[in-house]
């Protein structure tokens, strides 16, 4: 599998460490009501879809950036790759509106 | 039909014309007391023990494809009870004891072979860890022996004892562990269940659950709706997909693990050997093929195939452990989808939906569990109380903080 790194171009998946569902970027807030439930869901429960999945890959043996890869779990086809930083900033900007 | 040596001889004399199919191929009935979703090892074993041990009637197993098309027919067939934690070890030892009597119980040759499993030790710290594990096994009534380097050398002289980075310093041996013929296990349970009146319905995919007032009353399938008083789900790698249809999110990710078989060779490896410095294990099938495997690929997937980095890693580990393996040619390799749980241990429990029960999260170790998993799940389905050896396998243990994390790897399924 080749990961299309947004800065470095196609890189062998072996250079990366896999973290899991990209929703892990959105960590719940400890001060919200119901934080206990929110954290246990955040840590332990997953959608685990068969099909399109957004997921976090860490370029450990490369430039050490986190990437959000959109990939089809039925075919391994990669549909999109963005820096996780950009994804997080964009969703923070959206939430700030 | 009862199988025996006499029967084989008699059939040989008459051109083998008397053998019958092992199970019927019934159409689904409109309603059952128990509907088991998934005709893999665990679903079939559950149906078998429900009918036999718990004397339940009106049972169906619904299988999406053909019987044994899932992981029960894809695994590397190792059976063992060499776990550490109190939530796990009594359960796996219960399974080991069921394996020991399985063929007589089923009247079916599942080729259970107690050829022993040897976990190699490469450092002093690892020896301490395996000594602790061996003691935990003994406490749960299993067998365990700590071997020194020379004892390992007598068993397997061709291993690379003097590997500069990972010298072999000994091993933990469970002599009662071994292998069994994976699809023979599925066929044996299927036949046993069918003989006791269980309907095994193939090509019947469960596409939804009928839930009324928080209670399951039936399932939707590709062969029409079927009513059920109780419904047990054992779909291994498809767990999240199926339980999502009941509105549940699970502490599970689906990952692929690959396996490899070499060309047939003369008998070389008597038992099962695991490398302690990398993820690699190997045994030899009765046909002579070396059967081996290693790590998960490590990313979510439902494709039953893996990628090349793991193939390379497995080959490297094999060469480090047993350099002679470099001369063997690979015959084939394949992958299967694992229901990797968040702590690496399984779940056998009720769900928040009344009448709906879940069995899954087996990771890559569910074959050895087949008899005990079936027995414990049948116990739960029939009596609504957990089997004593499976009482820790609760679905809510994650939220409550009672994880059963053998590896201490945390909520990162690809590390278990
Ligand atoms: C390469 C590999 C090596 C392994 N090695 C070992 C080993 O050495 N030792 C060990 O203990 N374990 C091993 N395992 C793990 C073991 O095979 C599994 O944990 C175990 O087989 C899972 O239980 P099962 O047999 O019930 O699963 P399966 O056989 O996968 O059964 C699940 C069934 O559910 C069916 N299903 C799915 N969705 C639906 C639906 N909607 N409706 C109806 N049916 C459905 C599937 O078609 C499938 O037949 C290995 C697995 C793999 C892939």
Coordinates of C-alpha atoms and ligand atoms in Angstrom, one line a residue:
Chain A
X1 CA 0.0 0.0 0.0
X2 CA 1.3 3.5 -0.9
X3 CA 0.2 6.5 1.2
X4 CA 0.0 9.7 -0.9
X5 CA 1.8 12.0 1.6
X6 CA 0.5 15.6 1.0
X7 CA 4.1 16.9 1.2
X8 CA 6.3 14.0 0.2
X9 CA 4.3 12.2 -2.4
X10 CA 3.6 8.4 -2.5
X11 CA 5.4 6.7 0.4
X12 CA 5.4 3.0 1.4
X13 CA 2.9 2.2 4.1
X14 CA 5.7 0.5 6.0
X15 CA 7.1 3.9 6.9
X16 CA 3.9 4.7 8.9
X17 CA 2.4 3.7 12.2
X18 CA -1.3 3.3 12.2
X19 CA -3.4 4.8 15.0
X20 CA -7.0 4.3 14.1
X21 CA -10.2 6.2 13.3
X22 CA -9.6 9.9 12.6
X23 CA -12.4 10.8 15.0
X24 CA -9.7 10.4 17.7
X25 CA -8.6 13.9 16.8
X26 CA -11.8 15.2 18.4
X27 CA -11.0 14.5 22.0
X28 CA -13.9 15.1 24.4
X29 CA -13.7 17.9 26.9
X30 CA -13.2 16.9 30.5
X31 CA -15.3 19.8 31.7
X32 CA -18.4 18.9 29.7
X33 CA -21.3 17.3 31.6
X34 CA -21.3 13.5 30.8
X35 CA -17.5 13.6 30.3
X36 CA -17.1 10.2 31.9
X37 CA -19.4 8.5 29.3
X38 CA -17.9 10.6 26.5
X39 CA -14.4 9.5 27.3
X40 CA -15.2 5.9 27.7
X41 CA -16.9 6.0 24.2
X42 CA -14.0 7.9 22.8
X43 CA -11.3 5.5 24.1
X44 CA -13.1 2.2 23.5
X45 CA -15.9 2.3 20.9
X46 CA -15.4 2.5 17.2
X47 CA -17.6 2.7 14.1
X48 CA -15.3 0.2 12.3
X49 CA -17.1 0.6 8.9
X50 CA -16.8 -1.7 5.9
X51 CA -16.2 0.8 3.2
X52 CA -14.9 4.4 3.4
X53 CA -12.9 5.0 6.6
X54 CA -11.0 8.2 7.7
X55 CA -8.0 7.2 9.7
X56 CA -4.8 8.5 11.4
X57 CA -1.4 7.4 10.1
X58 CA 1.9 8.7 11.6
X59 CA 4.9 9.1 9.3
X60 CA 7.2 7.7 11.9
X61 CA 10.1 6.7 9.6
X62 CA 9.7 9.9 7.6
X63 CA 8.9 13.5 8.4
X64 CA 6.9 12.5 11.5
X65 CA 3.7 14.2 10.5
X66 CA 0.3 12.9 11.3
X67 CA -1.9 12.3 8.2
X68 CA -5.6 11.7 7.8
X69 CA -6.0 9.1 5.1
X70 CA -9.4 8.3 3.6
X71 CA -9.3 4.7 2.6
X72 CA -11.8 2.0 1.5
X73 CA -11.5 -0.9 4.0
X74 CA -13.0 -3.3 1.5
X75 CA -10.6 -2.6 -1.4
X76 CA -7.6 -0.8 0.3
X77 CA -8.1 2.0 -2.3
X78 CA -6.9 5.3 -0.9
X79 CA -9.2 8.2 -1.7
X80 CA -7.6 11.2 0.0
X81 CA -4.7 12.2 2.3
X82 CA -4.3 15.4 4.3
X83 CA -2.1 16.7 7.1
X84 CA -4.0 16.0 10.3
X85 CA -3.0 19.5 11.4
X86 CA -4.9 21.0 8.5
X87 CA -7.9 18.8 9.2
X88 CA -7.9 19.8 12.9
X89 CA -7.5 23.5 12.2
X90 CA -10.3 23.4 9.7
X91 CA -12.7 21.7 12.0
X92 CA -11.8 24.1 14.9
X93 CA -12.5 27.0 12.6
X94 CA -15.8 25.5 11.7
X95 CA -16.7 24.9 15.3
X96 CA -15.6 28.5 16.2
X97 CA -18.1 30.0 13.8
Chain B
X1 CA -24.6 -42.9 10.9
X2 CA -21.9 -43.7 13.5
X3 CA -18.3 -43.5 12.4
X4 CA -15.9 -46.2 13.4
X5 CA -12.9 -48.2 12.0
X6 CA -15.2 -51.0 11.2
X7 CA -17.4 -48.6 9.1
X8 CA -14.4 -47.5 7.1
X9 CA -13.4 -51.0 6.3
X10 CA -17.0 -52.0 5.4
X11 CA -17.3 -48.9 3.1
X12 CA -14.0 -49.7 1.4
X13 CA -15.4 -53.2 0.5
X14 CA -18.5 -51.7 -1.1
X15 CA -17.1 -48.8 -3.1
X16 CA -17.8 -46.2 -0.5
X17 CA -21.4 -45.9 -1.6
X18 CA -22.9 -45.8 1.9
X19 CA -21.5 -42.4 3.1
X20 CA -24.2 -39.8 3.6
X21 CA -24.0 -36.0 3.7
X22 CA -23.0 -34.8 7.2
X23 CA -25.9 -32.5 7.6
X24 CA -29.3 -31.7 6.0
X25 CA -29.8 -28.5 3.9
X26 CA -33.2 -27.3 5.3
X27 CA -35.1 -24.2 4.3
X28 CA -35.6 -21.8 7.2
X29 CA -38.7 -22.2 9.3
X30 CA -40.8 -19.1 10.2
X31 CA -39.8 -19.2 13.9
X32 CA -37.2 -20.7 16.2
X33 CA -36.5 -20.5 20.0
X34 CA -32.8 -19.8 19.3
X35 CA -31.3 -18.2 16.2
X36 CA -27.5 -18.2 16.0
X37 CA -26.1 -15.8 13.5
X38 CA -22.8 -17.0 11.9
X39 CA -21.9 -20.6 11.0
X40 CA -18.3 -20.5 11.9
X41 CA -16.8 -22.6 14.7
X42 CA -18.3 -20.6 17.5
X43 CA -21.8 -20.5 16.1
X44 CA -21.9 -24.2 15.3
X45 CA -20.4 -25.1 18.7
X46 CA -23.0 -22.9 20.4
X47 CA -25.8 -24.7 18.6
X48 CA -24.3 -28.1 19.4
X49 CA -24.1 -27.5 23.1
X50 CA -27.5 -25.8 23.2
X51 CA -29.0 -28.9 21.8
X52 CA -26.9 -31.5 23.6
X53 CA -25.9 -30.1 27.0
X54 CA -28.8 -27.7 27.6
X55 CA -31.5 -29.9 25.9
X56 CA -32.9 -26.9 24.0
X57 CA -35.1 -27.4 20.9
X58 CA -36.0 -25.3 17.8
X59 CA -32.5 -24.0 17.1
X60 CA -31.2 -22.5 13.8
X61 CA -27.7 -21.4 12.6
X62 CA -27.9 -18.8 9.9
X63 CA -24.7 -18.6 7.8
X64 CA -24.2 -15.9 5.1
X65 CA -22.1 -18.0 2.9
X66 CA -21.2 -21.7 3.2
X67 CA -20.4 -23.4 6.4
X68 CA -16.8 -22.9 7.4
X69 CA -16.2 -20.1 4.9
X70 CA -15.0 -17.7 7.6
X71 CA -12.0 -17.8 10.0
X72 CA -12.7 -21.3 11.1
X73 CA -11.4 -22.4 7.7
X74 CA -8.6 -19.9 7.6
X75 CA -6.7 -20.2 10.8
X76 CA -3.4 -21.9 11.6
X77 CA -5.1 -24.4 13.9
X78 CA -3.2 -23.9 17.2
X79 CA -4.9 -24.9 20.4
X80 CA -3.4 -24.0 23.8
X81 CA -4.2 -22.7 27.2
X82 CA -1.1 -20.7 28.1
X83 CA -2.6 -17.5 29.2
X84 CA -1.7 -15.4 32.2
X85 CA -4.7 -13.5 33.6
X86 CA -7.3 -14.9 35.9
X87 CA -10.1 -13.7 33.6
X88 CA -8.7 -15.8 30.7
X89 CA -6.7 -18.8 31.9
X90 CA -9.5 -20.9 33.4
X91 CA -11.6 -20.3 30.3
X92 CA -8.9 -21.5 27.9
X93 CA -8.1 -24.4 30.1
X94 CA -11.7 -25.4 30.1
X95 CA -11.5 -25.3 26.3
X96 CA -8.4 -27.4 26.3
X97 CA -10.2 -30.1 28.4
X98 CA -13.1 -30.0 26.0
X99 CA -10.6 -30.5 23.1
X100 CA -9.2 -33.5 24.8
X101 CA -12.6 -35.3 24.7
X102 CA -14.0 -33.6 21.6
X103 CA -13.6 -36.4 19.1
X104 CA -15.3 -39.0 21.3
X105 CA -18.0 -36.6 22.1
X106 CA -18.6 -35.7 18.4
X107 CA -17.8 -39.2 17.0
X108 CA -15.8 -37.3 14.5
X109 CA -12.1 -37.1 13.7
X110 CA -11.1 -33.5 14.2
X111 CA -7.4 -34.5 14.2
X112 CA -6.7 -33.1 17.6
X113 CA -3.0 -33.5 18.1
X114 CA -1.4 -32.7 21.4
X115 CA 2.0 -32.1 20.0
X116 CA 3.0 -29.3 22.4
X117 CA 3.7 -25.6 22.1
X118 CA 7.0 -24.1 22.9
X119 CA 7.4 -20.4 23.6
X120 CA 11.0 -19.5 23.2
X121 CA 12.9 -17.3 25.7
X122 CA 15.6 -14.9 24.6
X123 CA 16.4 -12.8 27.7
X124 CA 16.4 -13.1 31.5
X125 CA 13.4 -10.7 31.7
X126 CA 11.5 -12.9 29.4
X127 CA 12.4 -16.0 31.4
X128 CA 10.9 -14.3 34.5
X129 CA 7.8 -13.4 32.6
X130 CA 7.3 -16.9 31.3
X131 CA 8.0 -18.4 34.8
X132 CA 5.2 -16.2 36.1
X133 CA 2.9 -17.3 33.2
X134 CA 3.7 -20.9 33.7
X135 CA 2.8 -20.6 37.4
X136 CA -0.5 -18.9 36.5
X137 CA -1.2 -21.8 34.1
X138 CA -0.5 -24.4 36.8
X139 CA -2.7 -22.6 39.3
X140 CA -5.6 -22.9 36.8
X141 CA -5.0 -26.6 36.4
X142 CA -3.1 -26.5 33.1
X143 CA 0.3 -27.9 32.5
X144 CA 3.5 -25.9 32.0
X145 CA 7.2 -26.7 32.0
X146 CA 10.1 -24.2 32.0
X147 CA 12.9 -25.6 29.8
X148 CA 16.5 -24.6 29.8
X149 CA 18.5 -24.0 26.6
X150 CA 19.8 -27.6 26.4
X151 CA 16.3 -29.1 26.8
X152 CA 15.2 -26.9 23.9
X153 CA 18.2 -27.9 21.8
X154 CA 17.3 -31.6 22.3
X155 CA 13.8 -30.9 20.9
X156 CA 14.7 -28.6 18.0
X157 CA 18.5 -28.8 17.3
X158 CA 18.2 -26.7 14.1
X159 CA 17.0 -23.5 15.7
X160 CA 19.4 -20.6 15.7
X161 CA 20.6 -20.8 19.3
X162 CA 23.4 -18.3 18.9
X163 CA 21.7 -15.6 17.0
X164 CA 23.8 -12.5 18.0
X165 CA 20.8 -10.3 18.8
X166 CA 18.3 -12.9 20.1
X167 CA 20.0 -16.0 21.4
X168 CA 17.7 -18.8 22.6
X169 CA 17.9 -19.2 26.4
X170 CA 15.1 -21.6 27.0
X171 CA 11.4 -22.0 26.6
X172 CA 8.0 -22.4 28.2
X173 CA 6.5 -25.7 27.0
X174 CA 2.8 -26.6 27.2
X175 CA 2.9 -30.3 26.3
X176 CA -0.9 -30.7 26.1
X177 CA -1.3 -27.9 23.6
X178 CA -1.1 -28.6 19.8
X179 CA -3.2 -28.4 16.7
X180 CA -6.5 -29.6 15.3
X181 CA -7.9 -29.8 11.8
X182 CA -9.8 -26.5 11.6
X183 CA -12.5 -27.3 9.1
X184 CA -12.9 -30.8 10.6
X185 CA -13.9 -29.0 13.8
X186 CA -16.6 -27.1 11.9
X187 CA -17.9 -30.2 10.2
X188 CA -17.9 -32.2 13.4
X189 CA -19.9 -29.6 15.3
X190 CA -22.2 -29.1 12.3
X191 CA -22.9 -32.9 12.1
X192 CA -23.4 -33.1 15.8
X193 CA -25.8 -30.2 15.9
X194 CA -27.7 -31.4 12.8
X195 CA -28.1 -34.9 14.4
X196 CA -29.8 -33.2 17.4
X197 CA -32.3 -31.4 15.2
X198 CA -30.5 -28.0 14.6
X199 CA -31.3 -26.4 11.3
X200 CA -28.1 -25.2 9.6
X201 CA -29.1 -22.7 7.0
X202 CA -26.4 -21.6 4.6
X203 CA -26.5 -18.8 2.1
X204 CA -28.7 -16.9 4.5
X205 CA -27.4 -13.5 5.4
X206 CA -28.8 -11.7 8.4
X207 CA -29.6 -8.1 7.2
X208 CA -31.3 -6.7 10.2
X209 CA -32.9 -7.3 13.6
X210 CA -36.6 -7.0 14.5
X211 CA -36.6 -5.1 17.7
X212 CA -39.9 -4.2 19.5
X213 CA -39.9 -2.3 22.8
X214 CA -36.2 -2.9 23.4
X215 CA -36.6 -6.6 22.8
X216 CA -35.4 -8.7 19.9
X217 CA -38.3 -10.7 18.3
X218 CA -36.6 -11.9 15.1
X219 CA -34.2 -11.3 12.3
X220 CA -34.4 -10.1 8.7
X221 CA -32.5 -12.3 6.3
X222 CA -31.7 -12.7 2.6
X223 CA -34.1 -15.6 2.8
X224 CA -36.9 -13.8 4.5
X225 CA -37.8 -12.8 8.0
X226 CA -37.4 -15.4 10.8
X227 CA -38.9 -15.0 14.3
X228 CA -36.7 -15.8 17.3
X229 CA -37.1 -15.8 21.0
X230 CA -33.4 -15.4 21.6
X231 CA -30.7 -14.4 19.1
X232 CA -27.0 -15.1 19.5
X233 CA -24.5 -13.4 17.2
X234 CA -21.1 -15.1 16.5
X235 CA -19.8 -13.4 13.4
X236 CA -16.2 -12.9 14.3
X237 CA -14.6 -10.4 11.8
X238 CA -18.1 -9.0 10.9
X239 CA -19.1 -8.2 14.5
X240 CA -19.3 -4.4 14.1
X241 CA -21.2 -4.7 10.8
X242 CA -23.8 -7.0 12.2
X243 CA -24.3 -5.4 15.6
X244 CA -24.5 -2.0 13.9
X245 CA -27.8 -3.2 12.5
X246 CA -29.0 -3.4 16.1
X247 CA -27.8 0.1 16.7
X248 CA -24.7 -0.9 18.7
X249 CA -21.1 0.4 18.5
X250 CA -18.6 -2.1 19.7
X251 CA -15.1 -2.0 21.3
X252 CA -13.8 -3.7 18.2
X253 CA -11.8 -3.0 15.1
X254 CA -11.5 -5.4 12.2
X255 CA -7.9 -6.2 11.1
X256 CA -6.3 -8.7 8.7
X257 CA -3.9 -11.4 9.8
X258 CA -2.0 -13.4 7.2
X259 CA -0.9 -17.1 7.2
X260 CA 1.6 -19.0 5.1
X261 CA 2.1 -22.6 4.0
X262 CA 5.2 -24.0 2.4
X263 CA 5.5 -26.9 0.0
X264 CA 5.3 -30.4 1.7
X265 CA 8.5 -31.4 3.5
X266 CA 9.6 -34.4 5.5
X267 CA 8.7 -34.3 9.2
X268 CA 10.9 -31.6 10.7
X269 CA 8.8 -29.8 13.3
X270 CA 7.0 -32.0 15.8
X271 CA 5.1 -29.3 17.7
X272 CA 4.4 -25.6 17.6
X273 CA 7.2 -23.1 18.1
X274 CA 6.8 -19.4 18.8
X275 CA 9.7 -16.9 18.4
X276 CA 9.9 -14.7 21.5
X277 CA 11.7 -11.8 19.9
X278 CA 9.4 -11.0 17.0
X279 CA 6.0 -12.1 16.1
X280 CA 6.4 -15.5 14.4
X281 CA 5.1 -19.0 15.0
X282 CA 5.4 -22.2 13.1
X283 CA 4.2 -25.8 13.0
X284 CA 4.1 -28.5 10.4
X285 CA 0.8 -30.0 9.0
X286 CA 0.3 -33.7 8.7
X287 CA 0.7 -33.2 4.9
X288 CA 4.2 -31.8 5.5
X289 CA 3.6 -28.1 4.8
X290 CA 5.2 -25.7 7.2
X291 CA 2.3 -23.5 8.5
X292 CA 3.4 -20.2 9.9
X293 CA 2.4 -16.6 10.5
X294 CA 3.2 -13.4 12.3
X295 CA 1.8 -10.0 13.1
X296 CA -1.4 -8.3 12.0
X297 CA -1.1 -5.9 9.1
X298 CA -2.2 -3.3 11.5
X299 CA -4.9 -1.2 9.8
X300 CA -8.7 -1.5 9.7
X301 CA -9.7 -3.7 6.8
X302 CA -12.4 -6.1 5.6
X303 CA -10.4 -7.3 2.6
X304 CA -9.3 -10.9 3.2
X305 CA -5.8 -10.2 2.0
X306 CA -2.8 -8.3 3.4
X307 CA 0.2 -6.4 2.2
X308 CA 3.8 -7.1 1.5
X309 CA 5.5 -5.5 4.5
X310 CA 4.1 -8.2 6.8
X311 CA 5.1 -10.9 4.4
X312 CA 8.7 -9.6 4.6
X313 CA 8.6 -9.3 8.3
X314 CA 7.3 -12.8 8.8
X315 CA 10.0 -14.1 6.4
X316 CA 12.7 -12.2 8.3
X317 CA 11.6 -13.5 11.7
X318 CA 11.5 -17.0 10.3
X319 CA 15.1 -16.7 9.0
X320 CA 16.2 -15.3 12.4
X321 CA 14.8 -18.2 14.3
X322 CA 15.3 -21.1 11.9
X323 CA 17.7 -20.3 9.0
X324 CA 17.0 -23.6 7.3
X325 CA 13.5 -22.3 6.4
X326 CA 15.1 -20.1 3.7
X327 CA 15.3 -23.2 1.5
X328 CA 11.6 -24.0 1.7
X329 CA 9.4 -22.6 -1.0
X330 CA 6.1 -20.9 -0.2
X331 CA 3.1 -22.6 -1.6
X332 CA 0.4 -20.1 -0.7
X333 CA -0.6 -17.3 1.7
X334 CA -4.0 -15.8 2.6
X335 CA -5.6 -13.5 5.1
X336 CA -8.6 -13.5 7.4
X337 CA -10.5 -10.7 9.2
X338 CA -10.1 -10.6 12.9
X339 CA -12.4 -9.0 15.4
X340 CA -9.7 -7.2 17.4
X341 CA -11.1 -6.0 20.8
X342 CA -9.8 -3.1 22.7
X343 CA -8.0 -5.2 25.3
X344 CA -7.3 -8.3 23.2
X345 CA -9.8 -10.5 25.1
X346 CA -13.2 -11.7 24.0
X347 CA -16.8 -10.8 24.8
X348 CA -19.5 -13.3 25.7
X349 CA -22.4 -11.4 27.1
X350 CA -26.0 -10.1 26.9
X351 CA -26.5 -6.7 25.1
X352 CA -28.7 -3.8 26.2
X353 CA -31.3 -5.2 23.8
X354 CA -33.3 -8.0 25.6
X355 CA -32.9 -11.4 23.9
X356 CA -29.9 -10.3 21.9
X357 CA -26.6 -11.9 22.9
X358 CA -23.1 -11.2 21.6
X359 CA -20.0 -13.4 21.2
X360 CA -17.0 -11.8 19.6
X361 CA -13.7 -9.9 20.0
X362 CA -11.7 -13.2 19.5
X363 CA -8.7 -11.4 17.9
X364 CA -6.5 -14.0 16.3
X365 CA -7.0 -16.6 19.1
X366 CA -10.5 -17.8 18.7
X367 CA -9.9 -21.2 17.2
X368 CA -8.6 -22.7 20.4
X369 CA -11.6 -21.2 22.2
X370 CA -14.2 -22.8 19.9
X371 CA -15.4 -25.6 22.3
X372 CA -15.4 -23.4 25.4
X373 CA -16.9 -20.4 23.6
X374 CA -19.7 -22.5 22.2
X375 CA -20.3 -24.1 25.6
X376 CA -20.2 -20.8 27.5
X377 CA -22.4 -19.0 25.0
X378 CA -25.0 -21.9 25.0
X379 CA -24.9 -21.6 28.9
X380 CA -25.6 -17.9 28.7
X381 CA -28.3 -18.3 26.0
X382 CA -30.1 -21.1 27.8
X383 CA -29.8 -20.1 31.5
X384 CA -29.3 -16.3 31.2
X385 CA -26.3 -16.6 33.5
X386 CA -22.7 -16.5 32.4
X387 CA -20.6 -19.7 32.5
X388 CA -18.2 -19.5 35.5
X389 CA -15.1 -19.5 33.3
X390 CA -16.5 -16.8 31.0
X391 CA -17.9 -14.5 33.7
X392 CA -15.2 -11.8 33.1
X393 CA -16.0 -11.5 29.3
X394 CA -18.5 -8.6 29.9
X395 CA -19.4 -6.1 27.3
X396 CA -19.4 -3.2 29.8
X397 CA -16.0 -4.1 31.3
X398 CA -14.4 -1.4 29.2
X399 CA -16.5 1.4 30.6
X400 CA -16.1 0.0 34.1
X401 CA -12.3 -0.3 33.8
X402 CA -12.1 -4.1 34.2
X403 CA -10.0 -4.8 31.1
X404 CA -8.4 -8.2 30.5
X405 CA -5.3 -6.9 28.8
X406 CA -2.8 -9.8 28.5
X407 CA -0.3 -7.7 26.7
X408 CA -0.7 -4.5 28.6
X409 CA -1.0 -2.7 25.3
X410 CA -4.0 -0.5 26.1
X411 CA -6.9 0.4 23.8
X412 CA -4.9 0.0 20.6
X413 CA -6.3 -3.1 18.9
X414 CA -3.5 -3.5 16.3
X415 CA -1.0 -4.0 19.2
X416 CA -2.8 -6.9 20.8
Ligands
LIG1 C1 -4.7 -16.5 9.4 C2 -5.3 -16.8 10.7 C3 -4.7 -17.6 11.7 C4 -5.3 -17.9 12.9 N1 -4.6 -18.7 13.8 C5 -5.2 -19.1 14.9 C6 -4.6 -20.0 15.7 O1 -3.5 -20.6 15.4 N2 -5.2 -20.4 16.9 C7 -6.4 -19.8 17.3 O2 -6.9 -20.1 18.4 N3 -7.0 -18.9 16.5 C8 -6.5 -18.6 15.3 N4 -7.1 -17.7 14.5 C9 -8.4 -17.0 14.9 C10 -9.6 -17.9 14.7 O3 -9.6 -18.4 13.4 C11 -10.9 -17.0 14.9 O4 -10.8 -16.3 16.1 C12 -12.2 -17.9 15.0 O5 -12.2 -18.8 14.0 C13 -13.4 -17.0 15.0 O6 -14.6 -17.7 15.3 P1 -15.5 -18.4 14.2 O7 -14.9 -19.7 13.9 O8 -16.9 -18.5 14.8 O9 -15.4 -17.4 13.0 P2 -15.8 -17.5 11.5 O10 -15.5 -18.8 10.9 O11 -15.3 -16.3 10.8 O12 -17.4 -17.4 11.6 C14 -18.2 -16.3 11.5 C15 -19.2 -16.5 10.4 O13 -20.2 -15.5 10.4 C16 -20.7 -15.4 9.1 N5 -21.4 -14.1 9.0 C17 -20.9 -12.8 8.9 N6 -21.8 -11.9 8.7 C18 -23.0 -12.6 8.7 C19 -24.4 -12.2 8.5 N7 -24.7 -10.9 8.4 N8 -25.3 -13.2 8.5 C20 -25.0 -14.5 8.7 N9 -23.7 -14.9 8.8 C21 -22.7 -14.0 8.8 C22 -19.4 -15.5 8.3 O14 -19.7 -15.8 6.9 C23 -18.6 -16.6 9.0 O15 -18.8 -17.8 8.4 C24 -6.6 -17.3 13.2 C25 -7.2 -16.6 12.3 C26 -6.6 -16.3 11.0 C27 -7.4 -15.5 10.0

